[in-house]
């Protein structure tokens, strides 16, 4: 899925973004199965040129369970996106993938 995000004026400029994915499996999983998520992004201030993309990913979900349960709400933490030097109204162009 591709999407674009504009950082709001209320965001504390220069702070990191806690990237994570909320998701719900359609079916029960099998023992040892994992779901891997990735986020590809590029971030630019107003008037700046978007640079190369960065990819972060993870397959660790909360709550941690050996078998995934259908229709249960899970969260996968992807880590922080460093916000040093970024300003309010800056934009991220992103792709989230499994």
CSV table of N, CA and C in Angstrom, one decimal:
chain,number,residue,atom,x,y,z
A,1,UNK,N,0.8,-1.2,0.0
A,1,UNK,CA,0.0,0.0,0.0
A,1,UNK,C,0.9,1.2,0.0
A,2,UNK,N,0.6,2.2,-0.9
A,2,UNK,CA,1.3,3.4,-0.9
A,2,UNK,C,0.5,4.5,-0.3
A,3,UNK,N,1.2,5.4,0.4
A,3,UNK,CA,0.5,6.5,1.1
A,3,UNK,C,1.4,7.7,1.3
A,4,UNK,N,0.9,8.9,1.5
A,4,UNK,CA,1.6,10.1,1.8
A,4,UNK,C,1.1,10.7,3.1
A,5,UNK,N,2.1,11.2,3.9
A,5,UNK,CA,1.7,11.8,5.2
A,5,UNK,C,2.3,13.1,5.3
A,6,UNK,N,1.5,14.1,5.8
A,6,UNK,CA,2.1,15.4,6.1
A,6,UNK,C,2.1,15.5,7.6
A,7,UNK,N,3.3,15.9,8.2
A,7,UNK,CA,3.4,16.0,9.6
A,7,UNK,C,2.6,17.3,10.1
A,8,UNK,N,1.8,17.1,11.1
A,8,UNK,CA,1.0,18.2,11.5
A,8,UNK,C,1.8,19.3,12.3
A,9,UNK,N,1.2,20.5,12.4
A,9,UNK,CA,1.9,21.6,13.0
A,9,UNK,C,2.0,21.3,14.5
A,10,UNK,N,1.2,20.5,15.1
A,10,UNK,CA,1.3,20.2,16.5
A,10,UNK,C,2.4,19.1,16.8
A,11,UNK,N,3.0,18.5,15.8
A,11,UNK,CA,4.1,17.6,16.0
A,11,UNK,C,5.3,18.3,16.5
A,12,UNK,N,6.0,17.7,17.5
A,12,UNK,CA,7.2,18.3,18.0
A,12,UNK,C,8.3,18.1,17.0
A,13,UNK,N,8.6,19.2,16.3
A,13,UNK,CA,9.6,19.2,15.2
A,13,UNK,C,10.9,18.5,15.7
A,14,UNK,N,11.4,17.7,14.8
A,14,UNK,CA,12.7,17.0,15.0
A,14,UNK,C,12.6,15.8,15.8
A,15,UNK,N,11.4,15.4,16.3
A,15,UNK,CA,11.3,14.2,17.1
A,15,UNK,C,11.1,13.0,16.2
A,16,UNK,N,11.4,11.8,16.7
A,16,UNK,CA,11.3,10.6,15.9
A,16,UNK,C,9.8,10.2,15.8
A,17,UNK,N,9.5,9.4,14.8
A,17,UNK,CA,8.2,8.8,14.6
A,17,UNK,C,8.3,7.3,15.0
A,18,UNK,N,7.4,6.8,15.8
A,18,UNK,CA,7.3,5.4,16.2
A,18,UNK,C,6.5,4.7,15.2
A,19,UNK,N,7.2,4.0,14.2
A,19,UNK,CA,6.5,3.3,13.1
A,19,UNK,C,6.1,1.9,13.6
A,20,UNK,N,4.8,1.6,13.3
A,20,UNK,CA,4.2,0.3,13.7
A,20,UNK,C,3.0,0.0,12.8
A,21,UNK,N,2.7,-1.2,12.7
A,21,UNK,CA,1.5,-1.7,11.9
A,21,UNK,C,0.5,-2.4,12.8
A,22,UNK,N,-0.7,-2.0,12.8
A,22,UNK,CA,-1.8,-2.7,13.4
A,22,UNK,C,-2.4,-3.6,12.4
A,23,UNK,N,-2.7,-4.9,12.8
A,23,UNK,CA,-3.2,-5.8,11.8
A,23,UNK,C,-4.0,-6.9,12.5
A,24,UNK,N,-4.9,-7.6,11.6
A,24,UNK,CA,-5.8,-8.7,12.1
A,24,UNK,C,-5.7,-9.8,11.1
A,25,UNK,N,-5.2,-11.0,11.5
A,25,UNK,CA,-5.2,-12.1,10.6
A,25,UNK,C,-6.6,-12.6,10.3
A,26,UNK,N,-6.8,-13.0,9.1
A,26,UNK,CA,-8.1,-13.5,8.6
A,26,UNK,C,-8.3,-15.0,9.1
A,27,UNK,N,-7.2,-15.7,9.2
A,27,UNK,CA,-7.3,-17.1,9.6
A,27,UNK,C,-6.3,-17.4,10.8
A,28,UNK,N,-6.5,-18.5,11.5
A,28,UNK,CA,-5.6,-19.0,12.5
A,28,UNK,C,-4.3,-19.3,11.8
A,29,UNK,N,-3.2,-19.1,12.5
A,29,UNK,CA,-1.9,-19.5,12.0
A,29,UNK,C,-1.5,-20.9,12.5
A,30,UNK,N,-0.3,-21.3,12.0
A,30,UNK,CA,0.2,-22.6,12.4
A,30,UNK,C,1.4,-22.3,13.4
A,31,UNK,N,1.8,-23.3,14.2
A,31,UNK,CA,2.9,-23.1,15.1
A,31,UNK,C,4.2,-22.6,14.3
A,32,UNK,N,4.8,-21.6,14.7
A,32,UNK,CA,6.0,-21.1,14.1
A,32,UNK,C,5.9,-20.2,13.0
A,33,UNK,N,4.6,-20.0,12.5
A,33,UNK,CA,4.4,-19.0,11.4
A,33,UNK,C,4.6,-17.6,11.9
A,34,UNK,N,5.1,-16.8,11.0
A,34,UNK,CA,5.3,-15.3,11.4
A,34,UNK,C,4.8,-14.5,10.2
A,35,UNK,N,4.4,-13.3,10.5
A,35,UNK,CA,4.0,-12.3,9.5
A,35,UNK,C,5.0,-11.2,9.6
A,36,UNK,N,5.6,-11.0,8.4
A,36,UNK,CA,6.7,-10.0,8.3
A,36,UNK,C,6.1,-8.7,7.7
A,37,UNK,N,6.4,-7.5,8.2
A,37,UNK,CA,5.9,-6.3,7.7
A,37,UNK,C,7.1,-5.4,7.4
A,38,UNK,N,7.0,-4.6,6.4
A,38,UNK,CA,8.0,-3.6,6.0
A,38,UNK,C,7.4,-2.3,5.7
A,39,UNK,N,8.3,-1.3,5.9
A,39,UNK,CA,7.9,0.1,5.5
A,39,UNK,C,9.0,0.7,4.8
A,40,UNK,N,8.7,1.2,3.6
A,40,UNK,CA,9.7,1.9,2.8
A,40,UNK,C,9.3,3.4,2.7
A,41,UNK,N,10.2,4.3,3.0
A,41,UNK,CA,9.8,5.7,3.1
A,41,UNK,C,10.9,6.6,2.7
A,42,UNK,N,10.5,7.9,2.3
A,42,UNK,CA,11.4,9.0,2.1
A,42,UNK,C,10.7,10.2,2.7
A,43,UNK,N,11.5,11.1,3.3
A,43,UNK,CA,11.0,12.2,4.1
A,43,UNK,C,11.7,13.5,3.7
A,44,UNK,N,10.9,14.5,3.4
A,44,UNK,CA,11.5,15.8,3.0
A,44,UNK,C,10.7,17.0,3.6
A,45,UNK,N,11.5,18.0,4.0
A,45,UNK,CA,10.9,19.2,4.4
A,45,UNK,C,10.2,20.0,3.3
A,46,UNK,N,9.4,21.0,3.6
A,46,UNK,CA,8.8,21.8,2.5
A,46,UNK,C,9.9,22.4,1.6
A,47,UNK,N,9.8,22.3,0.3
A,47,UNK,CA,10.7,22.9,-0.6
A,47,UNK,C,11.9,22.1,-0.8
A,48,UNK,N,12.1,20.9,-0.2
A,48,UNK,CA,13.2,20.1,-0.3
A,48,UNK,C,12.9,19.0,-1.4
A,49,UNK,N,14.0,18.4,-1.9
A,49,UNK,CA,13.9,17.2,-2.8
A,49,UNK,C,13.9,15.9,-2.0
A,50,UNK,N,12.9,15.0,-2.3
A,50,UNK,CA,12.9,13.7,-1.7
A,50,UNK,C,14.1,12.9,-2.1
A,51,UNK,N,14.8,12.3,-1.1
A,51,UNK,CA,16.0,11.5,-1.4
A,51,UNK,C,15.6,10.0,-1.6
A,52,UNK,N,16.7,9.2,-1.5
A,52,UNK,CA,16.5,7.8,-1.6
A,52,UNK,C,15.6,7.3,-0.5
A,53,UNK,N,15.0,6.1,-0.7
A,53,UNK,CA,14.1,5.6,0.3
A,53,UNK,C,14.9,4.7,1.3
A,54,UNK,N,14.3,4.5,2.4
A,54,UNK,CA,14.8,3.7,3.5
A,54,UNK,C,13.8,2.6,3.8
A,55,UNK,N,14.2,1.4,4.0
A,55,UNK,CA,13.3,0.3,4.4
A,55,UNK,C,13.6,-0.2,5.8
A,56,UNK,N,12.5,-0.3,6.6
A,56,UNK,CA,12.6,-0.9,7.9
A,56,UNK,C,11.6,-2.0,8.0
A,57,UNK,N,11.9,-3.1,8.7
A,57,UNK,CA,11.0,-4.2,8.8
A,57,UNK,C,11.1,-5.0,10.1
A,58,UNK,N,10.1,-5.8,10.3
A,58,UNK,CA,10.0,-6.6,11.5
A,58,UNK,C,9.0,-7.7,11.4
A,59,UNK,N,9.2,-8.8,12.1
A,59,UNK,CA,8.2,-9.9,12.2
A,59,UNK,C,7.9,-10.2,13.7
A,60,UNK,N,8.2,-9.3,14.6
A,60,UNK,CA,7.9,-9.5,16.0
A,60,UNK,C,6.6,-8.7,16.3
A,61,UNK,N,5.6,-9.5,16.8
A,61,UNK,CA,4.3,-8.9,17.0
A,61,UNK,C,3.9,-8.9,18.5
A,62,UNK,N,3.0,-8.0,18.9
A,62,UNK,CA,2.5,-7.9,20.3
A,62,UNK,C,1.0,-8.1,20.2
A,63,UNK,N,0.3,-8.9,21.0
A,63,UNK,CA,1.0,-9.8,21.9
A,63,UNK,C,1.7,-10.9,21.2
A,64,UNK,N,2.8,-11.4,21.9
A,64,UNK,CA,3.6,-12.5,21.3
A,64,UNK,C,3.0,-13.8,21.6
A,65,UNK,N,2.7,-14.5,20.6
A,65,UNK,CA,2.0,-15.8,20.7
A,65,UNK,C,2.6,-16.8,19.7
A,66,UNK,N,2.6,-18.1,20.1
A,66,UNK,CA,3.2,-19.1,19.2
A,66,UNK,C,2.3,-19.4,18.0
A,67,UNK,N,1.0,-19.2,18.2
A,67,UNK,CA,0.0,-19.4,17.1
A,67,UNK,C,-0.8,-18.2,17.0
A,68,UNK,N,-0.9,-17.6,15.8
A,68,UNK,CA,-1.7,-16.4,15.5
A,68,UNK,C,-3.2,-16.8,15.5
A,69,UNK,N,-4.0,-16.0,16.1
A,69,UNK,CA,-5.4,-16.2,16.2
A,69,UNK,C,-6.2,-15.3,15.2
A,70,UNK,N,-7.1,-15.9,14.5
A,70,UNK,CA,-7.9,-15.2,13.5
A,70,UNK,C,-8.7,-14.1,14.3
A,71,UNK,N,-8.9,-13.0,13.6
A,71,UNK,CA,-9.7,-11.9,14.1
A,71,UNK,C,-9.1,-11.2,15.4
A,72,UNK,N,-7.9,-11.5,15.8
A,72,UNK,CA,-7.3,-10.9,16.9
A,72,UNK,C,-6.4,-9.7,16.5
A,73,UNK,N,-6.4,-8.6,17.3
A,73,UNK,CA,-5.7,-7.4,17.0
A,73,UNK,C,-4.2,-7.5,17.4
A,74,UNK,N,-3.3,-7.4,16.4
A,74,UNK,CA,-1.9,-7.5,16.7
A,74,UNK,C,-1.2,-6.2,16.3
A,75,UNK,N,-0.1,-5.9,16.8
A,75,UNK,CA,0.7,-4.7,16.5
A,75,UNK,C,2.2,-5.2,16.2
A,76,UNK,N,2.8,-4.8,15.1
A,76,UNK,CA,4.2,-5.1,14.9
A,76,UNK,C,4.9,-3.8,14.9
A,77,UNK,N,5.9,-3.7,15.7
A,77,UNK,CA,6.7,-2.5,15.9
A,77,UNK,C,7.8,-2.5,14.8
A,78,UNK,N,7.9,-1.4,14.0
A,78,UNK,CA,9.0,-1.4,13.0
A,78,UNK,C,10.2,-0.5,13.4
A,79,UNK,N,10.1,0.1,14.5
A,79,UNK,CA,11.2,0.9,15.0
A,79,UNK,C,10.9,2.4,14.8
A,80,UNK,N,11.9,3.2,15.1
A,80,UNK,CA,11.7,4.6,14.9
A,80,UNK,C,12.2,5.2,13.6
A,81,UNK,N,11.6,6.2,13.1
A,81,UNK,CA,12.0,6.9,11.9
A,81,UNK,C,12.6,8.2,12.5
A,82,UNK,N,13.9,8.4,12.3
A,82,UNK,CA,14.6,9.6,12.8
A,82,UNK,C,14.1,10.9,12.3
A,83,UNK,N,13.7,11.8,13.1
A,83,UNK,CA,13.1,13.1,12.7
A,83,UNK,C,14.1,14.3,12.8
A,84,UNK,N,15.3,14.0,13.1
A,84,UNK,CA,16.3,15.1,13.3
A,84,UNK,C,16.3,16.0,12.0
A,85,UNK,N,16.1,17.3,12.2
A,85,UNK,CA,16.2,18.3,11.1
A,85,UNK,C,14.9,18.4,10.3
A,86,UNK,N,13.9,17.6,10.7
A,86,UNK,CA,12.6,17.7,10.0
A,86,UNK,C,11.7,18.7,10.7
A,87,UNK,N,10.8,19.3,9.9
A,87,UNK,CA,9.9,20.4,10.3
A,87,UNK,C,8.5,20.0,10.1
A,88,UNK,N,7.6,20.8,10.8
A,88,UNK,CA,6.2,20.7,10.7
A,88,UNK,C,5.8,20.9,9.2
A,89,UNK,N,4.9,20.2,8.7
A,89,UNK,CA,4.4,20.2,7.3
A,89,UNK,C,5.4,19.5,6.4
A,90,UNK,N,6.4,18.9,6.9
A,90,UNK,CA,7.2,18.0,6.0
A,90,UNK,C,6.4,16.8,5.6
A,91,UNK,N,6.8,16.1,4.6
A,91,UNK,CA,6.0,15.0,4.0
A,91,UNK,C,6.8,13.7,4.0
A,92,UNK,N,6.1,12.6,4.2
A,92,UNK,CA,6.7,11.3,4.0
A,92,UNK,C,5.9,10.6,2.9
A,93,UNK,N,6.6,10.0,2.0
A,93,UNK,CA,6.0,9.2,0.9
A,93,UNK,C,6.4,7.8,1.3
A,94,UNK,N,5.4,6.9,1.4
A,94,UNK,CA,5.6,5.6,2.1
A,94,UNK,C,5.0,4.4,1.3
A,95,UNK,N,5.5,3.3,1.5
A,95,UNK,CA,4.9,2.0,1.1
A,95,UNK,C,5.0,1.0,2.2
A,96,UNK,N,3.9,0.4,2.6
A,96,UNK,CA,3.9,-0.6,3.6
A,96,UNK,C,3.6,-1.9,2.9
A,97,UNK,N,4.3,-3.0,3.3
A,97,UNK,CA,4.2,-4.3,2.6
A,97,UNK,C,4.4,-5.4,3.5
A,98,UNK,N,4.0,-6.6,3.1
A,98,UNK,CA,4.2,-7.9,3.8
A,98,UNK,C,5.1,-8.7,3.1
